[in-house]
Amino acid sequence: MQTVRHSEQTLRTALISKNPALVSQYEKLESGERRLMSEAFQPASDLFRPITLHSPSDWITSHPEPPQDFEEFFNDPYRKTPSPEKCCIYIQCIGSLGNTKMISEEYVKWLKGYCEAFFYGLTVKLLEPVPVSATRCSFRVNENTRNLQIHAGHILKFLKKKKPEDAFCVVGITMIDLYPRDSWNFVFGQASLTDGVGIFSFARYGSDFYSSRYEGKVKTLQQKSSSDYSVFDNYYIPEVTSVLLLRSCKTLTHEIGHIFGVRHCQWLACLMQGSNHLEEADRRPLNLCPICLRKLQCAIGFNIRERYKALVRWIDGESAGTPGVTPKHSREDNVNLPKPVEAFKEWKEWIIKCLVVVQN
């Protein structure tokens, strides 16, 4: 295992900058916010830690890219910022997210609530769910894993056409696997930053996807025509577990972060780190490091303390007595679906530590 360590001065400059105007902007933040952010360059901090690399296939090793400090983010002429006219994040569900209509509806509501807390200050709206057939996308059966896949690029074109006037961005979410082009095996997600649209799949986040018992394998694709989407009528959907919800929240907020112009983080352990595989994605924390937190705060204008409180409220929403798994098959009526948040417990404890620093 290798640790990526930066000097205190490097981290200080990445966060605050040496540009007098940006230094002044930083000094105008609340004292508690500055106290929290300064943890970035405290070697003994237990809130923000260095990035650890576990194998040569990890993102930083296999995808070298220049780091983005706050000043570079601030001066990026291509990044998009919400405006009073375009201040809504829209979520478009493609296909079902759960084994019943109720589970699917609840799941997307949980994701909506999480995004509202994470991107505190912006409005998050749900577009009416659509079946795969509505997108007119190409699809296939993956030769290796034998599961259904839909074409990510075609979905992006569909989302661009549907983008409402007040949208900062539109993100599509699906439980169907994605592929970006015929030569690729799969992709977790794809986005167009210029168009403000993205599509992300949670299919590979189910506990059984990589097991020999995976039930989503398709033997042959019996397609009568290119417009025959009947194969998706009963496609396999993994059970909604606490881990699946956590992975979904992590992916969704990471990818929307890119639409704000936040590039992959190479400073500290952070949600915005790149990930090449599921193990690396699981090691990535739910939280933003101070450098990326300042970027997002600059773009949205939230109060850090209030944002953290909103995230705790989301976790606490239905946490008492919550089971780890939603019912796989349940009646559509009179079923209470508590939010499975056990996997968020450690993160809640971390947020509370941050609140102590901000509020003291």
Tab-separated table of C-alpha atoms in Angstrom, residues 16-17 19-31 33-34 37 294:
chain	number	residue	atom	x	y	z
A	16	ILE	CA	-6.438	29.036	0.088
A	17	SER	CA	-4.346	30.082	-2.974
A	19	ASN	CA	-3.920	35.071	-5.141
A	20	PRO	CA	-4.726	38.030	-2.833
A	21	ALA	CA	-8.356	38.163	-4.011
A	22	LEU	CA	-8.927	34.481	-3.262
A	23	VAL	CA	-7.082	34.743	0.056
A	24	SER	CA	-9.406	37.615	0.973
A	25	GLN	CA	-12.403	35.529	-0.087
A	26	TYR	CA	-11.226	32.713	2.185
A	27	GLU	CA	-10.695	35.079	5.132
A	28	LYS	CA	-14.314	36.258	4.829
A	29	LEU	CA	-15.621	32.754	5.584
A	30	GLU	CA	-16.975	32.142	9.075
A	31	SER	CA	-14.249	31.374	11.599
A	33	GLU	CA	-15.599	27.127	8.469
A	34	ARG	CA	-11.972	28.238	8.247
A	37	MET	CA	-10.960	23.688	6.321
A	294	ARG	CA	-14.514	24.997	-0.801
